[in-house]
Coordinates of C-alpha atoms and ligand atoms in Angstrom, one line a residue:
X254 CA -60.2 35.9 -22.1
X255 CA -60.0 39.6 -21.1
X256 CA -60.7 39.1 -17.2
X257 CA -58.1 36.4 -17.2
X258 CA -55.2 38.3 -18.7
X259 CA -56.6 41.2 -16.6
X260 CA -56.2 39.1 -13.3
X261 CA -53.0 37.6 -14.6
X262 CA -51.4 41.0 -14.9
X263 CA -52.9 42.2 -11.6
X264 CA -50.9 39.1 -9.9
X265 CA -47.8 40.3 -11.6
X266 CA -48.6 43.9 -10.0
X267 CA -48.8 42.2 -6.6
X268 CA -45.7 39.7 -7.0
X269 CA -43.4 43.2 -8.3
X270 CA -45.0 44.8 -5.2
X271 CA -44.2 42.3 -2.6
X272 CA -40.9 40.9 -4.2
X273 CA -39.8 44.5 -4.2
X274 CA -40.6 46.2 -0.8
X275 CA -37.3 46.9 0.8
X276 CA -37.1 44.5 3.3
X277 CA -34.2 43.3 5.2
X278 CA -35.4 39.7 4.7
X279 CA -36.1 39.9 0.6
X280 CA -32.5 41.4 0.7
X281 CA -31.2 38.2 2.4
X282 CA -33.3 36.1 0.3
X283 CA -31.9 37.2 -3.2
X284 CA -28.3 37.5 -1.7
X285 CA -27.9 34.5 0.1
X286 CA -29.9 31.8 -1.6
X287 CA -27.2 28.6 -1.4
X288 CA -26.1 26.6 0.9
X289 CA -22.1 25.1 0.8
X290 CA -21.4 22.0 3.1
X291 CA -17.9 21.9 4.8
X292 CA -15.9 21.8 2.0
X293 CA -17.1 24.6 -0.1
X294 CA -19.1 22.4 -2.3
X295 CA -23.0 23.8 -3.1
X296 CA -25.7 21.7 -0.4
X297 CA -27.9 19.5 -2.5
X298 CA -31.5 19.3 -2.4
X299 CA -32.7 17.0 -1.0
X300 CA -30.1 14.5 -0.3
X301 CA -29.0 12.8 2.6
X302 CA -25.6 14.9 4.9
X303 CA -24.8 14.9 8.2
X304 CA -25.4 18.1 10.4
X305 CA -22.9 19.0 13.2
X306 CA -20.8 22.0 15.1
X307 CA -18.1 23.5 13.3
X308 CA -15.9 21.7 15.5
X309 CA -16.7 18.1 14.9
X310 CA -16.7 15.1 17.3
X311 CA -17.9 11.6 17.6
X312 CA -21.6 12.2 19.0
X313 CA -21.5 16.1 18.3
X314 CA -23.5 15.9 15.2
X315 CA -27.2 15.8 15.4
X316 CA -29.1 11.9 15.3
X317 CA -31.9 10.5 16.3
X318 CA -32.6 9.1 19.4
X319 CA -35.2 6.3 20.4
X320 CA -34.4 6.6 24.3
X321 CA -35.3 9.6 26.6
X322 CA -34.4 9.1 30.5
X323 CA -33.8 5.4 29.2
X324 CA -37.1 5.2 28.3
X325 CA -37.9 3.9 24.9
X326 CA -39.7 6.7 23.1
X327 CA -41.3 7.0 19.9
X328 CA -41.3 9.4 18.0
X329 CA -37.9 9.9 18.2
X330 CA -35.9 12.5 19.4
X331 CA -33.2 14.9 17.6
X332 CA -29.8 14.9 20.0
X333 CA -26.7 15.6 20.3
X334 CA -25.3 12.6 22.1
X335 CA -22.4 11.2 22.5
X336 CA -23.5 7.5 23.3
X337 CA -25.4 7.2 20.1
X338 CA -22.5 6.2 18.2
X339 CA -24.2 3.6 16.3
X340 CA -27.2 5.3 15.4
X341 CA -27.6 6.9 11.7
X342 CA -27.6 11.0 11.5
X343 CA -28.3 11.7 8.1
X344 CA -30.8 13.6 7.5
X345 CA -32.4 15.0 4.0
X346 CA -33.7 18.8 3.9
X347 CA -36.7 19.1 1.3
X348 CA -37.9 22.7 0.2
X349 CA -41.8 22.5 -0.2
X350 CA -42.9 23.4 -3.4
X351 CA -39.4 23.0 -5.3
X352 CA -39.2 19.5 -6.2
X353 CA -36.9 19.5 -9.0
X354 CA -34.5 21.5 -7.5
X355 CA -31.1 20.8 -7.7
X356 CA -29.7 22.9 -4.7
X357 CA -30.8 23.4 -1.2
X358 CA -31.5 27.4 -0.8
X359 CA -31.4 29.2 2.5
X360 CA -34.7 31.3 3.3
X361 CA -36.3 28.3 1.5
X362 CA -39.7 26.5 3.7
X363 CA -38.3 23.1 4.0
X364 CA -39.1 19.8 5.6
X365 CA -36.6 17.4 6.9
X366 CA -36.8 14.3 7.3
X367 CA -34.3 10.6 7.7
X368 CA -34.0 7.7 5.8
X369 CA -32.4 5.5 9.1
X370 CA -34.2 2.5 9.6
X371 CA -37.2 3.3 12.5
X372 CA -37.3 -0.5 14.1
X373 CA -40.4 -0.8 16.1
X374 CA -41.3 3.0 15.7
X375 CA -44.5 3.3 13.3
X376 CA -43.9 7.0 12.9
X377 CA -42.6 8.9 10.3
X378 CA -39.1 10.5 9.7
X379 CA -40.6 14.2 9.4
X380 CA -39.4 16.5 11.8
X381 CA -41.8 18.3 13.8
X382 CA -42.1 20.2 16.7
X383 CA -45.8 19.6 18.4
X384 CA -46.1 23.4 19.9
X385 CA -42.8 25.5 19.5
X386 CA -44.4 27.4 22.5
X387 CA -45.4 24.7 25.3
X388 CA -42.8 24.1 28.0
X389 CA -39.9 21.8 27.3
X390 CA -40.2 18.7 26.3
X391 CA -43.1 19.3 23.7
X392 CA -40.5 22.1 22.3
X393 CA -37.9 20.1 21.2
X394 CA -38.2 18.4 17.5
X395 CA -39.5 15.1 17.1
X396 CA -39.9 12.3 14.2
X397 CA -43.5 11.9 13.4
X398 CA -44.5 14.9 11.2
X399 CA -46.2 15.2 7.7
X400 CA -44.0 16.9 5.0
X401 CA -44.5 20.5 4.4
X402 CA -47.1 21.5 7.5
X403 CA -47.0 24.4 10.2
X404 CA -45.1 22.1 12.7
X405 CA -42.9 20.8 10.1
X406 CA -42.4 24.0 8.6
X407 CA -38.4 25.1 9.2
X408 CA -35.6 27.5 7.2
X409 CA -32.0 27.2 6.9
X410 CA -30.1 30.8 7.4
X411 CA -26.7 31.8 7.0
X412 CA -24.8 32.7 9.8
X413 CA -21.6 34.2 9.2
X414 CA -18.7 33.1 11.8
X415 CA -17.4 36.3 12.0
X416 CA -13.5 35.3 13.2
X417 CA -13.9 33.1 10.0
X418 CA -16.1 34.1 7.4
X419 CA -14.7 31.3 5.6
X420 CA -17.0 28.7 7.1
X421 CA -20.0 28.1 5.7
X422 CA -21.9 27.9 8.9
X423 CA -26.0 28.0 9.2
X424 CA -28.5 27.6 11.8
X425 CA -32.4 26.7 11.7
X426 CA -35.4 28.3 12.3
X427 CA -38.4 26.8 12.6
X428 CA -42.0 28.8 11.2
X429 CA -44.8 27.3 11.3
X430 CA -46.8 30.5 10.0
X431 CA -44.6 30.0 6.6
X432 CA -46.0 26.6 5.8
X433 CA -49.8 27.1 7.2
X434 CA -51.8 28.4 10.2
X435 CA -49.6 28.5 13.9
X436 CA -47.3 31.3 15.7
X437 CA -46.3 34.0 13.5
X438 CA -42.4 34.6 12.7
X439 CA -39.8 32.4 13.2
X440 CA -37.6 30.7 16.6
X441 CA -34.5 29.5 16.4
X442 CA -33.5 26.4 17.4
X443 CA -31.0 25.6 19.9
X444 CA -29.7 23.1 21.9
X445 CA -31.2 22.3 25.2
X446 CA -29.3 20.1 27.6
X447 CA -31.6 18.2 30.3
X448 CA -29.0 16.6 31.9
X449 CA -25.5 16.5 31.5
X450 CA -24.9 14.1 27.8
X451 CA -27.8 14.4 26.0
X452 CA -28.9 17.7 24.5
X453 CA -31.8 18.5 22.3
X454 CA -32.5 20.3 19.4
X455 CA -35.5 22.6 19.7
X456 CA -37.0 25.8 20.5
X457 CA -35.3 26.8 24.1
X458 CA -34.9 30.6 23.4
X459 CA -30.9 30.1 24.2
X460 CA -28.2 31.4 21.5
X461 CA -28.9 29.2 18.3
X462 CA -27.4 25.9 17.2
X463 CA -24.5 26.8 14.6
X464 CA -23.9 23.9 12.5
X465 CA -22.0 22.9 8.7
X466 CA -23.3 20.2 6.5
X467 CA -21.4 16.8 6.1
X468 CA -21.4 14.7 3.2
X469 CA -21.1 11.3 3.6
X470 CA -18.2 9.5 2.1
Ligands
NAG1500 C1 -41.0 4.1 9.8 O1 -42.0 3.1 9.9 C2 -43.2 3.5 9.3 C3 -44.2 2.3 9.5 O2 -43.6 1.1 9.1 C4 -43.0 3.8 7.8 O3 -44.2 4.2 7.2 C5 -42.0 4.9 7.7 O4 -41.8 5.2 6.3 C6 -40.7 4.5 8.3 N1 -39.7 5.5 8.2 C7 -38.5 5.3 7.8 C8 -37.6 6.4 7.7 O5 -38.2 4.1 7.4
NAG1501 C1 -16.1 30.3 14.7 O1 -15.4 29.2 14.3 C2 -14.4 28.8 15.2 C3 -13.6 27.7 14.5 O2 -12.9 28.2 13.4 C4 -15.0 28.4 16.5 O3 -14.0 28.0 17.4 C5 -15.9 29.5 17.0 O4 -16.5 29.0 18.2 C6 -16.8 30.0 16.0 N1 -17.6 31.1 16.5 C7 -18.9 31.1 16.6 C8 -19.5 32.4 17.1 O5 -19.6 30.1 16.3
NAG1502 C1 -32.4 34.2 16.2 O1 -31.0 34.3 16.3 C2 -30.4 35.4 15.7 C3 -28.9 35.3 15.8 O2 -28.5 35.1 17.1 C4 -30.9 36.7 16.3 O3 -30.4 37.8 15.6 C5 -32.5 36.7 16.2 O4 -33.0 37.8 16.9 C6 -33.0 35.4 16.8 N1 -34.5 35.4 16.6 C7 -35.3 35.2 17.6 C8 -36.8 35.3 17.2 O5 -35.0 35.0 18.7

């Protein structure tokens, strides 16, 4: 009994230690832990919204797509493009390890994955990103991943619009380290346009991809 409590109470030193080292990401973490779609209303776990710019268009928010260089492709491929207007974008952000929560939290680990129908595509909804640091297009995120692994391993963070703090605007970060072995720390993803319509979501090193959440009616 003794060596157990013993051990127990040695974990709790260590948790108090690491929660409590003065770092300017545990400050963000206890500050900024929700997420508020468009409206103002609290993100919920894992439930399906749209994602899209602040400034919304037909074909600006994010969908998948099953054609690249009108090539059929599969896995598919997460876009911004304006001649998917048929094609679902809702997609549903799980937090590994929290199942019963209510709320999506920023800072979290999460997985995200899509509920649209896949039609021929034998792959699953997961988004991944092969290797985050291979040359375009094995950088940009992909269907096909396994819930809560180093390639499906992202974060939602705040990020303030400073000439409107109103908006509840985030981007995504995607680190695999978080959720098991790969590159240490965390890339952002952005948008990365290979020819003039279609532009892909993944790791490109250009300024991140701001985006609100959308509920659907
Ligand atoms: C896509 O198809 C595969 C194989 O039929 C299936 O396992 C997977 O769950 C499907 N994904 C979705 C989102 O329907
Ligand atoms: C801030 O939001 C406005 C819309 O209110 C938008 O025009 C502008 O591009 C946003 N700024 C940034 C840095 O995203
Ligand atoms: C991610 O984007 C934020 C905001 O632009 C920036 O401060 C940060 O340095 C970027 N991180 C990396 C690893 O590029």
């Amino acid at each position: 009994m003794r060596p157990k409590v013993l051990s127990y109470v040695a974990f709790l030193v260590f948790i108090i230690t690491t929660q409590s080292l003065p770092s300017a990401n545990a400050v963000a973490i206890s500050r900024l832990p929700k997420v508020y779609d468009v409206t103002g209303k609290r993100v919920l776990h894992d439930a399906p919204y749209y994602i899209s710019p602040v400034i919304w268009a037909k074909g600006t928010e994010i969908k998948l797509t099953d054609t690249k260089d009108n090539q059929k492709v599969c896995p598919f491929y997460v876009v911004q493009d304006p001649a998917e207007v048929n094609r679902d974008g809702l997609f549903n952000f799980v937090l590994t390890g929290r199942k019963s929560e209510m709320y999506l939290l920023t800072s979290h680990t999460l997985s995200i994955t899509s509920r649209s129908p896949n039609g021929s595509c034998d792959e699953s909804s997961y988004w991944q990103i092969p290797d985050v640091e291979a040359k375009a297009p094995s950088n940009f995120i992909t269907t096909g991943g396994s819930f809560a692994t180093a390639v499906t391993c992202f974060l939602v963070m705040e990020y303030p619009n400073l000439t409107n703090p109103k908006l509840h605007t985030y981007i995504l970060q995607h680190c695999p380290s978080f959720c098991g072995a790969g590159p240490g720390g965390c890339y952002n993803m952005s948008l990365y346009a290979d020819n003039k319509e279609v532009r892909y979501l993944g790791y490109s090193g250009t300024a991140p991809f701001v985006f609100v959440f959308r509920k659907p009616k």
